[in-house]
């Protein structure tokens, strides 16, 4: 599922959103970026698994390996649909948060298909949540709390949720984290009104009859699938194998089975992406920390990290001009 801004290059750009986001999170930024690039590009913004316009294909499984394969399938479709394709089209992947992990996973699995990588405020590590004030200080505990709380809202509950305002009120009462109006607004971007034609019940005459008991709202996000996979989303996997901090990954063997040995003496990974990788970190965020740098370097030896001061985890939304300037510098290099 994509929105595209057309250019002429065979190396296109694909934006991958974070957890609970969708492709429209990057629509304005991608449009502005497209108009400013010295080297014209085709830019796509994608909906990842269990998000956005993929409502016809909800899944209970969403590992990073699976989501990376979804993106690769999209890239193959673009290549097949393009009359100018050379048959080996590559993408520059720009991913935020969960989308940044998807982008990193795809680059490590299929480096030949990735022309460049920009990662917005996420590291290839496992984040820790847990209740009772636990967690690793990154903010992942709050993410878990939001997901589990929102997932308990049943839109089919008769008479309870007729408007977004009703849902907004319920969100405020679920958890202290959702007292933040900006967070609630972000969650509510995944809610849409159900058209009257979709709330009709069968009638013998030609006129449809509106079913007053049918929900008037629906989620554009698969809460059950996301809750089911929160632990995997908190972590990082490549070739269907979990990667924890310091783990060293080997390529799949002849049977396609990945091997994860213990840490080697020199701390290097035999799975690496050697292209240019640009990590953009929010200065007020805790999702990329000094302790993550060695893990980042083990997977991406040619990486650079920059910080947008004062910005939190949603760097592209909080500092769009700075983000665009950095992306332009990277893409026009």
GROMACS .gro file of C-alpha atoms in nm:
model
  333
    1UNK     CA    1   0.000   0.000   0.000
    2UNK     CA    2   0.173   0.320  -0.104
    3UNK     CA    3   0.159   0.685  -0.193
    4UNK     CA    4   0.423   0.782  -0.450
    5UNK     CA    5   0.596   1.103  -0.558
    6UNK     CA    6   0.733   1.039  -0.903
    7UNK     CA    7   1.090   1.097  -1.015
    8UNK     CA    8   1.324   0.940  -1.270
    9UNK     CA    9   1.582   0.750  -1.069
   10UNK     CA   10   1.583   0.370  -1.055
   11UNK     CA   11   1.698   0.395  -0.693
   12UNK     CA   12   1.375   0.489  -0.518
   13UNK     CA   13   1.304   0.588  -0.159
   14UNK     CA   14   1.064   0.403   0.073
   15UNK     CA   15   0.945   0.547   0.406
   16UNK     CA   16   0.845   0.299   0.679
   17UNK     CA   17   0.638   0.423   0.973
   18UNK     CA   18   0.658   0.321   1.338
   19UNK     CA   19   0.427   0.121   1.561
   20UNK     CA   20   0.066   0.252   1.551
   21UNK     CA   21   0.159   0.478   1.262
   22UNK     CA   22   0.068   0.462   0.893
   23UNK     CA   23   0.196   0.582   0.559
   24UNK     CA   24   0.030   0.921   0.595
   25UNK     CA   25   0.266   1.006   0.881
   26UNK     CA   26   0.530   1.076   0.614
   27UNK     CA   27   0.310   1.217   0.335
   28UNK     CA   28   0.385   1.586   0.393
   29UNK     CA   29   0.752   1.531   0.468
   30UNK     CA   30   0.801   1.310   0.161
   31UNK     CA   31   0.630   1.564  -0.064
   32UNK     CA   32   0.847   1.848   0.066
   33UNK     CA   33   1.161   1.636   0.036
   34UNK     CA   34   1.076   1.537  -0.321
   35UNK     CA   35   1.053   1.901  -0.429
   36UNK     CA   36   1.389   1.987  -0.272
   37UNK     CA   37   1.610   1.701  -0.395
   38UNK     CA   38   1.879   1.784  -0.645
   39UNK     CA   39   1.867   1.425  -0.774
   40UNK     CA   40   1.506   1.340  -0.856
   41UNK     CA   41   1.371   1.026  -0.686
   42UNK     CA   42   1.054   0.825  -0.677
   43UNK     CA   43   0.937   0.829  -0.315
   44UNK     CA   44   0.695   0.580  -0.163
   45UNK     CA   45   0.534   0.577   0.179
   46UNK     CA   46   0.420   0.231   0.289
   47UNK     CA   47   0.172   0.082   0.534
   48UNK     CA   48   0.341  -0.197   0.728
   49UNK     CA   49   0.175  -0.523   0.832
   50UNK     CA   50  -0.135  -0.483   1.054
   51UNK     CA   51  -0.145  -0.107   0.994
   52UNK     CA   52  -0.326   0.137   0.763
   53UNK     CA   53  -0.482   0.014   0.442
   54UNK     CA   54  -0.382  -0.348   0.497
   55UNK     CA   55  -0.713  -0.421   0.673
   56UNK     CA   56  -0.788  -0.698   0.422
   57UNK     CA   57  -0.478  -0.889   0.533
   58UNK     CA   58  -0.455  -0.883   0.911
   59UNK     CA   59  -0.193  -1.123   1.054
   60UNK     CA   60  -0.130  -1.260   1.402
   61UNK     CA   61   0.244  -1.279   1.330
   62UNK     CA   62   0.464  -0.976   1.262
   63UNK     CA   63   0.832  -1.047   1.318
   64UNK     CA   64   1.084  -0.809   1.166
   65UNK     CA   65   1.190  -1.081   0.924
   66UNK     CA   66   0.830  -1.115   0.803
   67UNK     CA   67   0.777  -0.740   0.774
   68UNK     CA   68   1.106  -0.704   0.586
   69UNK     CA   69   0.987  -0.970   0.342
   70UNK     CA   70   0.663  -0.774   0.298
   71UNK     CA   71   0.863  -0.466   0.198
   72UNK     CA   72   1.081  -0.674  -0.034
   73UNK     CA   73   0.765  -0.808  -0.202
   74UNK     CA   74   0.649  -0.449  -0.254
   75UNK     CA   75   0.985  -0.363  -0.408
   76UNK     CA   76   0.952  -0.660  -0.643
   77UNK     CA   77   0.603  -0.542  -0.744
   78UNK     CA   78   0.737  -0.194  -0.818
   79UNK     CA   79   1.014  -0.342  -1.028
   80UNK     CA   80   0.771  -0.560  -1.227
   81UNK     CA   81   0.535  -0.269  -1.287
   82UNK     CA   82   0.808  -0.035  -1.412
   83UNK     CA   83   0.883  -0.037  -1.782
   84UNK     CA   84   1.218   0.129  -1.712
   85UNK     CA   85   1.328  -0.123  -1.451
   86UNK     CA   86   1.669  -0.276  -1.502
   87UNK     CA   87   1.568  -0.583  -1.305
   88UNK     CA   88   1.784  -0.500  -1.004
   89UNK     CA   89   1.620  -0.186  -0.868
   90UNK     CA   90   1.726  -0.088  -0.519
   91UNK     CA   91   1.575   0.130  -0.250
   92UNK     CA   92   1.695   0.379   0.005
   93UNK     CA   93   1.496   0.285   0.314
   94UNK     CA   94   1.395   0.550   0.567
   95UNK     CA   95   1.239   0.397   0.877
   96UNK     CA   96   1.115   0.538   1.205
   97UNK     CA   97   1.104   0.331   1.524
   98UNK     CA   98   0.951  -0.009   1.438
   99UNK     CA   99   0.986   0.084   1.069
  100UNK     CA  100   1.354   0.158   1.134
  101UNK     CA  101   1.400  -0.194   1.265
  102UNK     CA  102   1.221  -0.332   0.958
  103UNK     CA  103   1.456  -0.131   0.736
  104UNK     CA  104   1.764  -0.254   0.925
  105UNK     CA  105   1.645  -0.614   0.904
  106UNK     CA  106   1.588  -0.591   0.527
  107UNK     CA  107   1.930  -0.434   0.473
  108UNK     CA  108   2.096  -0.717   0.669
  109UNK     CA  109   1.898  -0.989   0.489
  110UNK     CA  110   1.924  -0.849   0.136
  111UNK     CA  111   2.201  -0.586   0.122
  112UNK     CA  112   2.206  -0.609  -0.257
  113UNK     CA  113   1.856  -0.456  -0.267
  114UNK     CA  114   1.927  -0.163  -0.035
  115UNK     CA  115   2.107   0.141  -0.174
  116UNK     CA  116   2.109   0.325   0.156
  117UNK     CA  117   1.957   0.330   0.502
  118UNK     CA  118   1.828   0.611   0.722
  119UNK     CA  119   1.710   0.510   1.069
  120UNK     CA  120   1.504   0.750   1.279
  121UNK     CA  121   1.552   0.710   1.655
  122UNK     CA  122   1.577   0.334   1.702
  123UNK     CA  123   1.859   0.083   1.752
  124UNK     CA  124   1.880  -0.287   1.653
  125UNK     CA  125   1.839  -0.395   2.017
  126UNK     CA  126   1.578  -0.537   2.252
  127UNK     CA  127   1.387  -0.278   2.453
  128UNK     CA  128   1.247  -0.369   2.792
  129UNK     CA  129   0.915  -0.273   2.941
  130UNK     CA  130   0.732  -0.435   3.227
  131UNK     CA  131   0.516  -0.298   3.503
  132UNK     CA  132   0.590  -0.165   3.846
  133UNK     CA  133   0.823   0.108   3.721
  134UNK     CA  134   1.038  -0.143   3.537
  135UNK     CA  135   1.182  -0.112   3.191
  136UNK     CA  136   1.505   0.021   3.051
  137UNK     CA  137   1.420   0.390   3.058
  138UNK     CA  138   1.374   0.408   2.681
  139UNK     CA  139   0.999   0.467   2.681
  140UNK     CA  140   0.909   0.117   2.564
  141UNK     CA  141   0.714   0.052   2.885
  142UNK     CA  142   0.482   0.342   2.797
  143UNK     CA  143   0.439   0.202   2.445
  144UNK     CA  144   0.334  -0.136   2.586
  145UNK     CA  145   0.095   0.037   2.824
  146UNK     CA  146  -0.069   0.234   2.542
  147UNK     CA  147  -0.110  -0.069   2.315
  148UNK     CA  148  -0.259  -0.292   2.585
  149UNK     CA  149  -0.492  -0.017   2.706
  150UNK     CA  150  -0.627   0.084   2.365
  151UNK     CA  151  -0.673  -0.280   2.265
  152UNK     CA  152  -0.936  -0.316   2.541
  153UNK     CA  153  -1.169  -0.066   2.375
  154UNK     CA  154  -1.446  -0.264   2.205
  155UNK     CA  155  -1.602  -0.051   1.932
  156UNK     CA  156  -1.886  -0.303   1.897
  157UNK     CA  157  -2.008  -0.225   2.249
  158UNK     CA  158  -2.357  -0.099   2.179
  159UNK     CA  159  -2.411   0.273   2.228
  160UNK     CA  160  -2.067   0.340   2.377
  161UNK     CA  161  -1.856   0.471   2.089
  162UNK     CA  162  -2.050   0.670   1.831
  163UNK     CA  163  -1.783   0.933   1.768
  164UNK     CA  164  -1.408   0.982   1.797
  165UNK     CA  165  -1.479   1.207   2.094
  166UNK     CA  166  -1.629   0.908   2.276
  167UNK     CA  167  -1.315   0.704   2.212
  168UNK     CA  168  -1.093   0.998   2.311
  169UNK     CA  169  -1.275   1.019   2.645
  170UNK     CA  170  -1.230   0.646   2.701
  171UNK     CA  171  -0.858   0.671   2.622
  172UNK     CA  172  -0.810   0.945   2.884
  173UNK     CA  173  -0.959   0.714   3.145
  174UNK     CA  174  -0.751   0.408   3.051
  175UNK     CA  175  -0.403   0.510   3.164
  176UNK     CA  176  -0.213   0.815   3.287
  177UNK     CA  177   0.012   0.791   2.981
  178UNK     CA  178  -0.284   0.869   2.756
  179UNK     CA  179  -0.365   1.188   2.943
  180UNK     CA  180  -0.126   1.345   2.689
  181UNK     CA  181  -0.357   1.488   2.417
  182UNK     CA  182  -0.087   1.456   2.150
  183UNK     CA  183  -0.052   1.082   2.217
  184UNK     CA  184  -0.431   1.036   2.204
  185UNK     CA  185  -0.448   1.228   1.878
  186UNK     CA  186  -0.179   1.001   1.734
  187UNK     CA  187  -0.370   0.687   1.839
  188UNK     CA  188  -0.693   0.829   1.696
  189UNK     CA  189  -0.538   0.862   1.349
  190UNK     CA  190  -0.600   0.487   1.333
  191UNK     CA  191  -0.976   0.532   1.376
  192UNK     CA  192  -1.215   0.589   1.088
  193UNK     CA  193  -1.586   0.647   1.044
  194UNK     CA  194  -1.782   0.358   0.893
  195UNK     CA  195  -1.983   0.471   0.592
  196UNK     CA  196  -2.360   0.415   0.607
  197UNK     CA  197  -2.341   0.172   0.316
  198UNK     CA  198  -2.111  -0.047   0.525
  199UNK     CA  199  -2.357  -0.051   0.816
  200UNK     CA  200  -2.655  -0.188   0.626
  201UNK     CA  201  -2.833  -0.514   0.681
  202UNK     CA  202  -2.996  -0.722   0.410
  203UNK     CA  203  -3.345  -0.622   0.297
  204UNK     CA  204  -3.579  -0.780   0.045
  205UNK     CA  205  -3.654  -0.454  -0.128
  206UNK     CA  206  -3.407  -0.249  -0.327
  207UNK     CA  207  -3.338  -0.004  -0.045
  208UNK     CA  208  -3.067  -0.084   0.206
  209UNK     CA  209  -3.162  -0.057   0.570
  210UNK     CA  210  -2.909   0.099   0.808
  211UNK     CA  211  -2.829  -0.133   1.096
  212UNK     CA  212  -2.848   0.090   1.403
  213UNK     CA  213  -2.661  -0.170   1.609
  214UNK     CA  214  -2.362  -0.181   1.374
  215UNK     CA  215  -2.043   0.002   1.484
  216UNK     CA  216  -2.005   0.352   1.345
  217UNK     CA  217  -1.627   0.348   1.395
  218UNK     CA  218  -1.352   0.099   1.312
  219UNK     CA  219  -0.982   0.065   1.368
  220UNK     CA  220  -0.736   0.067   1.080
  221UNK     CA  221  -0.500  -0.132   1.294
  222UNK     CA  222  -0.498  -0.496   1.405
  223UNK     CA  223  -0.478  -0.468   1.783
  224UNK     CA  224  -0.494  -0.843   1.849
  225UNK     CA  225  -0.200  -0.910   1.617
  226UNK     CA  226   0.008  -0.629   1.768
  227UNK     CA  227  -0.063  -0.729   2.129
  228UNK     CA  228   0.022  -1.087   2.037
  229UNK     CA  229   0.362  -0.978   1.902
  230UNK     CA  230   0.464  -0.703   2.145
  231UNK     CA  231   0.757  -0.906   2.275
  232UNK     CA  232   0.894  -0.963   1.924
  233UNK     CA  233   0.838  -0.597   1.834
  234UNK     CA  234   1.038  -0.497   2.142
  235UNK     CA  235   1.325  -0.712   2.018
  236UNK     CA  236   1.504  -0.745   1.687
  237UNK     CA  237   1.525  -1.047   1.459
  238UNK     CA  238   1.707  -1.129   1.136
  239UNK     CA  239   1.654  -1.440   0.925
  240UNK     CA  240   1.384  -1.548   1.173
  241UNK     CA  241   1.632  -1.552   1.463
  242UNK     CA  242   1.617  -1.317   1.762
  243UNK     CA  243   1.910  -1.078   1.803
  244UNK     CA  244   1.972  -0.955   2.156
  245UNK     CA  245   2.235  -0.699   2.253
  246UNK     CA  246   2.575  -0.831   2.161
  247UNK     CA  247   2.452  -1.136   1.970
  248UNK     CA  248   2.647  -1.225   1.661
  249UNK     CA  249   2.450  -1.339   1.359
  250UNK     CA  250   2.564  -1.573   1.085
  251UNK     CA  251   2.402  -1.597   0.743
  252UNK     CA  252   2.153  -1.880   0.686
  253UNK     CA  253   2.304  -2.220   0.615
  254UNK     CA  254   2.225  -2.429   0.306
  255UNK     CA  255   1.885  -2.517   0.449
  256UNK     CA  256   1.800  -2.154   0.512
  257UNK     CA  257   1.842  -2.185   0.888
  258UNK     CA  258   2.014  -1.893   1.059
  259UNK     CA  259   2.278  -1.963   1.323
  260UNK     CA  260   2.339  -1.735   1.620
  261UNK     CA  261   2.666  -1.823   1.796
  262UNK     CA  262   2.799  -1.662   2.111
  263UNK     CA  263   2.983  -1.331   2.103
  264UNK     CA  264   3.306  -1.361   1.908
  265UNK     CA  265   3.638  -1.232   2.039
  266UNK     CA  266   3.642  -0.928   1.814
  267UNK     CA  267   3.268  -0.858   1.852
  268UNK     CA  268   3.198  -0.855   1.478
  269UNK     CA  269   2.895  -0.990   1.297
  270UNK     CA  270   2.917  -1.205   0.989
  271UNK     CA  271   2.583  -1.054   0.885
  272UNK     CA  272   2.651  -0.691   0.806
  273UNK     CA  273   2.525  -0.416   0.581
  274UNK     CA  274   2.829  -0.230   0.453
  275UNK     CA  275   2.645   0.056   0.283
  276UNK     CA  276   2.614   0.403   0.428
  277UNK     CA  277   2.376   0.408   0.725
  278UNK     CA  278   2.256   0.734   0.879
  279UNK     CA  279   2.107   0.719   1.230
  280UNK     CA  280   1.911   1.031   1.328
  281UNK     CA  281   1.850   1.049   1.702
  282UNK     CA  282   1.612   1.274   1.896
  283UNK     CA  283   1.813   1.451   2.163
  284UNK     CA  284   1.528   1.427   2.416
  285UNK     CA  285   1.463   1.059   2.337
  286UNK     CA  286   1.610   0.755   2.513
  287UNK     CA  287   1.566   0.505   2.232
  288UNK     CA  288   1.925   0.541   2.105
  289UNK     CA  289   2.187   0.545   2.380
  290UNK     CA  290   2.561   0.526   2.410
  291UNK     CA  291   2.535   0.163   2.519
  292UNK     CA  292   2.376   0.077   2.182
  293UNK     CA  293   2.662   0.209   1.967
  294UNK     CA  294   2.869  -0.110   1.974
  295UNK     CA  295   2.569  -0.316   1.859
  296UNK     CA  296   2.492  -0.066   1.583
  297UNK     CA  297   2.856  -0.077   1.469
  298UNK     CA  298   2.861  -0.458   1.468
  299UNK     CA  299   2.578  -0.469   1.215
  300UNK     CA  300   2.651  -0.144   1.029
  301UNK     CA  301   3.025  -0.068   1.017
  302UNK     CA  302   2.974   0.237   0.793
  303UNK     CA  303   2.726   0.423   1.008
  304UNK     CA  304   2.700   0.783   1.116
  305UNK     CA  305   2.489   0.914   1.404
  306UNK     CA  306   2.356   1.266   1.440
  307UNK     CA  307   2.129   1.421   1.701
  308UNK     CA  308   1.846   1.669   1.653
  309UNK     CA  309   1.862   1.857   1.981
  310UNK     CA  310   1.538   1.907   2.170
  311UNK     CA  311   1.349   1.654   1.962
  312UNK     CA  312   1.183   1.348   2.110
  313UNK     CA  313   1.120   1.006   1.961
  314UNK     CA  314   0.901   1.137   1.677
  315UNK     CA  315   1.186   1.338   1.525
  316UNK     CA  316   1.024   1.373   1.181
  317UNK     CA  317   0.705   1.518   1.332
  318UNK     CA  318   0.872   1.735   1.598
  319UNK     CA  319   1.151   1.870   1.377
  320UNK     CA  320   1.038   1.825   1.014
  321UNK     CA  321   1.263   2.094   0.866
  322UNK     CA  322   1.574   1.955   1.034
  323UNK     CA  323   1.479   1.602   0.929
  324UNK     CA  324   1.423   1.706   0.567
  325UNK     CA  325   1.756   1.891   0.559
  326UNK     CA  326   1.940   1.581   0.687
  327UNK     CA  327   1.759   1.348   0.444
  328UNK     CA  328   1.832   1.583   0.154
  329UNK     CA  329   2.202   1.588   0.243
  330UNK     CA  330   2.209   1.208   0.257
  331UNK     CA  331   2.014   1.149  -0.065
  332UNK     CA  332   2.202   1.414  -0.265
  333UNK     CA  333   2.545   1.302  -0.147
   0.00000   0.00000   0.00000
